[in-house]
Short mmCIF file of C-alpha atoms in Angstrom, two decimals:
data_model
loop_
_atom_site.label_atom_id
_atom_site.label_comp_id
_atom_site.label_asym_id
_atom_site.label_seq_id
_atom_site.Cartn_x
_atom_site.Cartn_y
_atom_site.Cartn_z
CA MET A 1 4.96 1.84 -10.92
CA ARG A 2 3.31 4.73 -9.07
CA LEU A 3 2.50 4.15 -5.41
CA ASP A 4 -1.22 4.90 -5.72
CA LYS A 5 -1.57 2.53 -8.68
CA PHE A 6 0.30 -0.27 -6.86
CA LEU A 7 -1.97 0.05 -3.82
CA LYS A 8 -5.07 -0.15 -6.01
CA VAL A 9 -3.92 -3.00 -8.28
CA SER A 10 -2.70 -5.05 -5.29
CA ARG A 11 -6.04 -4.32 -3.56
CA ILE A 12 -4.39 -3.10 -0.35
CA ILE A 13 -6.57 -0.02 -0.85
CA LYS A 14 -9.72 -0.42 -2.95
CA ARG A 15 -9.71 2.91 -4.82
CA ARG A 16 -6.85 4.83 -6.39
CA THR A 17 -8.26 8.19 -5.24
CA VAL A 18 -8.29 6.97 -1.63
CA ALA A 19 -4.71 5.69 -2.01
CA LYS A 20 -3.70 9.10 -3.37
CA GLU A 21 -5.33 10.93 -0.44
CA ILE A 22 -3.65 8.71 2.17
CA ALA A 23 -0.23 9.04 0.51
CA ASP A 24 -0.48 12.81 0.15
CA LYS A 25 -1.33 13.12 3.87
CA GLY A 26 2.03 11.50 4.69
CA ARG A 27 0.65 8.23 6.06
CA ILE A 28 2.71 5.98 3.74
CA SER A 29 6.46 5.50 3.73
CA ILE A 30 8.67 3.60 1.31
CA ASN A 31 11.88 2.21 2.84
CA GLY A 32 11.63 4.64 5.75
CA ARG A 33 10.95 7.79 3.69
CA VAL A 34 7.57 9.50 3.52
CA ALA A 35 6.12 8.93 0.06
CA LYS A 36 3.75 10.84 -2.18
CA SER A 37 1.21 9.18 -4.45
CA SER A 38 3.50 9.68 -7.46
CA SER A 39 6.50 7.97 -5.80
CA ASP A 40 7.91 4.96 -7.64
CA VAL A 41 7.55 1.51 -6.11
CA ALA A 42 10.07 -1.23 -6.96
CA ILE A 43 10.27 -4.92 -6.16
CA GLY A 44 11.82 -5.41 -2.72
CA ASP A 45 10.59 -2.08 -1.30
CA THR A 46 9.04 -2.03 2.16
CA LEU A 47 5.84 0.00 2.55
CA VAL A 48 4.48 1.16 5.91
CA ILE A 49 0.85 2.26 5.64
CA GLY A 50 -1.08 3.95 8.44
CA PHE A 51 -4.86 3.38 8.51
CA GLY A 52 -6.35 5.13 11.56
CA ASN A 53 -5.44 2.78 14.42
CA LYS A 54 -3.88 0.10 12.17
CA THR A 55 -0.35 0.06 10.76
CA LEU A 56 0.38 -2.34 7.91
CA THR A 57 3.93 -3.16 6.78
CA VAL A 58 4.28 -4.98 3.45
CA LYS A 59 7.15 -5.95 1.16
CA VAL A 60 6.61 -5.58 -2.59
CA ALA A 61 6.99 -8.94 -4.34
CA ALA A 62 5.75 -8.19 -7.87
CA LEU A 63 4.61 -5.31 -10.06
CA ASN A 64 1.71 -6.16 -12.35
CA GLU A 65 -0.27 -3.63 -14.39
CA LEU A 66 -3.46 -5.66 -13.99
CA THR A 67 -4.34 -8.54 -11.69
CA LYS A 68 -7.34 -10.67 -10.91
CA LYS A 69 -8.71 -10.61 -7.39
CA GLU A 70 -7.24 -14.03 -6.60
CA GLN A 71 -3.73 -13.01 -7.74
CA ALA A 72 -3.60 -9.59 -6.04
CA GLY A 73 -2.22 -11.05 -2.80
CA GLU A 74 0.82 -12.39 -4.66
CA MET A 75 2.04 -8.83 -5.34
CA TYR A 76 3.13 -8.33 -1.71
CA THR A 77 3.89 -10.14 1.54
CA VAL A 78 2.68 -8.84 4.90
CA VAL A 79 5.65 -8.24 7.21
CA ASP A 80 3.73 -6.79 10.17
CA GLU A 81 0.22 -5.74 11.08
CA SER A 82 -0.22 -3.86 14.33
CA TYR A 83 -3.04 -2.00 16.06
CA LYS A 84 -2.92 0.96 18.40
CA GLU A 85 -4.95 0.53 21.53
CA SER A 86 -7.84 2.93 21.90
CA TYR A 87 -8.71 4.27 25.32
#
């Protein structure tokens, strides 16, 4: 599954266009490698996503083409969530 589609379906990022923009700016890595929006995501991959002052690390648990809002959280597990301090 494409990275931008996974982020949208899992509801980590609400819109696919926003997921594409973030990925193409180099703010997302898959298993330690910088990823583009068209990169493939597989079960077991670790994603590190940079949102401004927040860094979210998740592990892919499932790949579903469509999910309901209640089931979206089952597609990944949060490994780490850290914030940079602003001065």
